[in-house]
């Protein structure tokens, strides 16, 4: 299984980016039953959960991104997304996708998001 993350980049404050993470080598039924998450890690800081789609279908966000970020998925494409709006310099970090399945815990390679003021 490989997770390929994309969509990062550099934007000015107030801008938007949409991250994508495609799971290859994972069968469809496993993907649909998995917990999906986006994490981020800023320099010198720990990796924190940004948003998650749980196996029960609930969605949770880190308080600092509520109302600005939206996590979603496309089961047919085995892809999880993170739409990020109203970006702030504090959102600057490497963003990682995570798929937690009954067969293993998988991580993408990380994609850099840089927000300038």
PDB file of C-alpha atoms in Angstrom:
ATOM      1  CA  UNK A   1       0.000   0.000   0.000  1.00  0.00           C
ATOM      2  CA  UNK A   2       1.236   3.479  -0.857  1.00  0.00           C
ATOM      3  CA  UNK A   3      -0.306   6.838  -0.078  1.00  0.00           C
ATOM      4  CA  UNK A   4       0.533   9.583  -2.550  1.00  0.00           C
ATOM      5  CA  UNK A   5      -0.140  13.065  -1.237  1.00  0.00           C
ATOM      6  CA  UNK A   6      -0.247  16.122  -3.451  1.00  0.00           C
ATOM      7  CA  UNK A   7      -1.577  19.654  -3.614  1.00  0.00           C
ATOM      8  CA  UNK A   8       0.747  21.496  -1.289  1.00  0.00           C
ATOM      9  CA  UNK A   9       2.358  24.772  -2.212  1.00  0.00           C
ATOM     10  CA  UNK A  10       2.937  28.364  -1.256  1.00  0.00           C
ATOM     11  CA  UNK A  11       0.076  30.823  -0.875  1.00  0.00           C
ATOM     12  CA  UNK A  12      -0.573  34.161   0.724  1.00  0.00           C
ATOM     13  CA  UNK A  13      -2.666  34.474   3.846  1.00  0.00           C
ATOM     14  CA  UNK A  14      -6.338  34.181   3.013  1.00  0.00           C
ATOM     15  CA  UNK A  15      -5.696  31.846   0.133  1.00  0.00           C
ATOM     16  CA  UNK A  16      -6.819  28.268  -0.438  1.00  0.00           C
ATOM     17  CA  UNK A  17      -5.269  24.922  -1.224  1.00  0.00           C
ATOM     18  CA  UNK A  18      -6.712  21.455  -1.685  1.00  0.00           C
ATOM     19  CA  UNK A  19      -4.654  18.469  -0.659  1.00  0.00           C
ATOM     20  CA  UNK A  20      -5.253  15.019  -2.100  1.00  0.00           C
ATOM     21  CA  UNK A  21      -4.064  11.625  -0.947  1.00  0.00           C
ATOM     22  CA  UNK A  22      -4.581   8.578  -3.096  1.00  0.00           C
ATOM     23  CA  UNK A  23      -4.247   5.070  -1.706  1.00  0.00           C
ATOM     24  CA  UNK A  24      -2.781   2.665  -4.212  1.00  0.00           C
ATOM     25  CA  UNK A  25      -2.457  -1.039  -3.631  1.00  0.00           C
ATOM     26  CA  UNK A  26      -5.380  -0.999  -1.205  1.00  0.00           C
ATOM     27  CA  UNK A  27      -8.585  -2.792  -2.080  1.00  0.00           C
ATOM     28  CA  UNK A  28     -11.727  -0.683  -2.199  1.00  0.00           C
ATOM     29  CA  UNK A  29     -13.526  -2.352   0.693  1.00  0.00           C
ATOM     30  CA  UNK A  30     -10.556  -1.820   3.006  1.00  0.00           C
ATOM     31  CA  UNK A  31     -10.323   1.855   2.090  1.00  0.00           C
ATOM     32  CA  UNK A  32     -14.014   2.487   2.676  1.00  0.00           C
ATOM     33  CA  UNK A  33     -13.813   0.858   6.102  1.00  0.00           C
ATOM     34  CA  UNK A  34     -10.724   2.775   7.217  1.00  0.00           C
ATOM     35  CA  UNK A  35     -10.277   5.779   9.424  1.00  0.00           C
ATOM     36  CA  UNK A  36      -8.803   8.607   7.326  1.00  0.00           C
ATOM     37  CA  UNK A  37      -6.852  11.518   8.693  1.00  0.00           C
ATOM     38  CA  UNK A  38      -4.724  14.524   7.885  1.00  0.00           C
ATOM     39  CA  UNK A  39      -1.928  15.562  10.218  1.00  0.00           C
ATOM     40  CA  UNK A  40       0.591  18.368  10.104  1.00  0.00           C
ATOM     41  CA  UNK A  41       3.988  19.020  11.549  1.00  0.00           C
ATOM     42  CA  UNK A  42       5.556  22.444  11.788  1.00  0.00           C
ATOM     43  CA  UNK A  43       9.330  22.825  12.272  1.00  0.00           C
ATOM     44  CA  UNK A  44      10.334  21.954  15.803  1.00  0.00           C
ATOM     45  CA  UNK A  45       6.852  20.798  16.741  1.00  0.00           C
ATOM     46  CA  UNK A  46       5.113  17.472  17.094  1.00  0.00           C
ATOM     47  CA  UNK A  47       2.829  16.005  14.472  1.00  0.00           C
ATOM     48  CA  UNK A  48      -0.762  16.952  15.245  1.00  0.00           C
ATOM     49  CA  UNK A  49      -4.106  15.738  13.972  1.00  0.00           C
ATOM     50  CA  UNK A  50      -5.808  18.303  11.741  1.00  0.00           C
ATOM     51  CA  UNK A  51      -8.905  16.436  10.611  1.00  0.00           C
ATOM     52  CA  UNK A  52     -10.255  12.917  10.578  1.00  0.00           C
ATOM     53  CA  UNK A  53     -13.047  10.845   9.079  1.00  0.00           C
ATOM     54  CA  UNK A  54     -13.787   8.055  11.514  1.00  0.00           C
ATOM     55  CA  UNK A  55     -14.988   4.572  10.669  1.00  0.00           C
ATOM     56  CA  UNK A  56     -18.418   5.502  12.001  1.00  0.00           C
ATOM     57  CA  UNK A  57     -18.601   8.409   9.579  1.00  0.00           C
ATOM     58  CA  UNK A  58     -18.092  11.232  12.020  1.00  0.00           C
ATOM     59  CA  UNK A  59     -15.740  14.091  11.259  1.00  0.00           C
ATOM     60  CA  UNK A  60     -13.470  15.811  13.730  1.00  0.00           C
ATOM     61  CA  UNK A  61     -11.279  18.873  13.341  1.00  0.00           C
ATOM     62  CA  UNK A  62      -8.554  20.513  15.320  1.00  0.00           C
ATOM     63  CA  UNK A  63     -10.067  23.625  16.901  1.00  0.00           C
ATOM     64  CA  UNK A  64      -7.769  25.984  15.026  1.00  0.00           C
ATOM     65  CA  UNK A  65      -9.024  24.838  11.614  1.00  0.00           C
ATOM     66  CA  UNK A  66     -12.738  24.497  12.305  1.00  0.00           C
ATOM     67  CA  UNK A  67     -14.769  26.443   9.775  1.00  0.00           C
ATOM     68  CA  UNK A  68     -11.791  26.782   7.433  1.00  0.00           C
ATOM     69  CA  UNK A  69     -10.774  23.217   6.543  1.00  0.00           C
ATOM     70  CA  UNK A  70     -12.940  20.411   5.171  1.00  0.00           C
ATOM     71  CA  UNK A  71     -12.013  16.757   4.980  1.00  0.00           C
ATOM     72  CA  UNK A  72     -13.754  14.549   2.439  1.00  0.00           C
ATOM     73  CA  UNK A  73     -13.211  11.364   0.517  1.00  0.00           C
ATOM     74  CA  UNK A  74     -14.019   9.737  -2.790  1.00  0.00           C
ATOM     75  CA  UNK A  75     -14.295   6.006  -2.232  1.00  0.00           C
ATOM     76  CA  UNK A  76     -14.359   5.264  -5.957  1.00  0.00           C
ATOM     77  CA  UNK A  77     -10.962   6.942  -6.303  1.00  0.00           C
ATOM     78  CA  UNK A  78      -9.684   5.727  -2.917  1.00  0.00           C
ATOM     79  CA  UNK A  79      -8.707   9.313  -2.248  1.00  0.00           C
ATOM     80  CA  UNK A  80      -9.034  11.560   0.778  1.00  0.00           C
ATOM     81  CA  UNK A  81      -9.011  15.338   0.445  1.00  0.00           C
ATOM     82  CA  UNK A  82      -8.376  18.337   2.644  1.00  0.00           C
ATOM     83  CA  UNK A  83      -9.821  21.601   1.407  1.00  0.00           C
ATOM     84  CA  UNK A  84      -8.088  24.462   3.183  1.00  0.00           C
ATOM     85  CA  UNK A  85      -9.571  27.954   3.003  1.00  0.00           C
ATOM     86  CA  UNK A  86      -8.677  31.235   4.688  1.00  0.00           C
ATOM     87  CA  UNK A  87      -5.162  29.979   5.224  1.00  0.00           C
ATOM     88  CA  UNK A  88      -3.058  31.625   7.913  1.00  0.00           C
ATOM     89  CA  UNK A  89       0.716  31.731   8.395  1.00  0.00           C
ATOM     90  CA  UNK A  90       0.204  29.444  11.409  1.00  0.00           C
ATOM     91  CA  UNK A  91      -0.996  26.745   9.008  1.00  0.00           C
ATOM     92  CA  UNK A  92       2.493  26.461   7.552  1.00  0.00           C
ATOM     93  CA  UNK A  93       3.645  22.861   8.000  1.00  0.00           C
ATOM     94  CA  UNK A  94       4.237  19.572   6.281  1.00  0.00           C
ATOM     95  CA  UNK A  95       0.886  17.829   5.909  1.00  0.00           C
ATOM     96  CA  UNK A  96       0.615  14.049   6.091  1.00  0.00           C
ATOM     97  CA  UNK A  97      -2.291  11.806   5.204  1.00  0.00           C
ATOM     98  CA  UNK A  98      -3.006   8.699   7.232  1.00  0.00           C
ATOM     99  CA  UNK A  99      -5.113   5.634   6.552  1.00  0.00           C
ATOM    100  CA  UNK A 100      -5.759   3.443   9.563  1.00  0.00           C
ATOM    101  CA  UNK A 101      -7.184   0.119   8.477  1.00  0.00           C
ATOM    102  CA  UNK A 102      -7.652  -3.276   9.984  1.00  0.00           C
ATOM    103  CA  UNK A 103      -4.598  -4.411   8.042  1.00  0.00           C
ATOM    104  CA  UNK A 104      -2.207  -1.649   8.962  1.00  0.00           C
ATOM    105  CA  UNK A 105      -1.518   2.023   9.561  1.00  0.00           C
ATOM    106  CA  UNK A 106      -0.278   3.850   6.473  1.00  0.00           C
ATOM    107  CA  UNK A 107       1.248   7.303   5.980  1.00  0.00           C
ATOM    108  CA  UNK A 108       1.816   9.481   2.973  1.00  0.00           C
ATOM    109  CA  UNK A 109       5.134  11.109   2.262  1.00  0.00           C
ATOM    110  CA  UNK A 110       4.069  14.587   3.332  1.00  0.00           C
ATOM    111  CA  UNK A 111       3.382  17.692   1.316  1.00  0.00           C
ATOM    112  CA  UNK A 112       4.625  21.153   2.261  1.00  0.00           C
ATOM    113  CA  UNK A 113       2.172  23.995   2.790  1.00  0.00           C
ATOM    114  CA  UNK A 114       3.639  27.465   3.219  1.00  0.00           C
ATOM    115  CA  UNK A 115       1.456  30.471   3.989  1.00  0.00           C
ATOM    116  CA  UNK A 116       3.011  33.921   3.846  1.00  0.00           C
ATOM    117  CA  UNK A 117       1.612  37.000   5.531  1.00  0.00           C
TER     118      UNK A 117
END
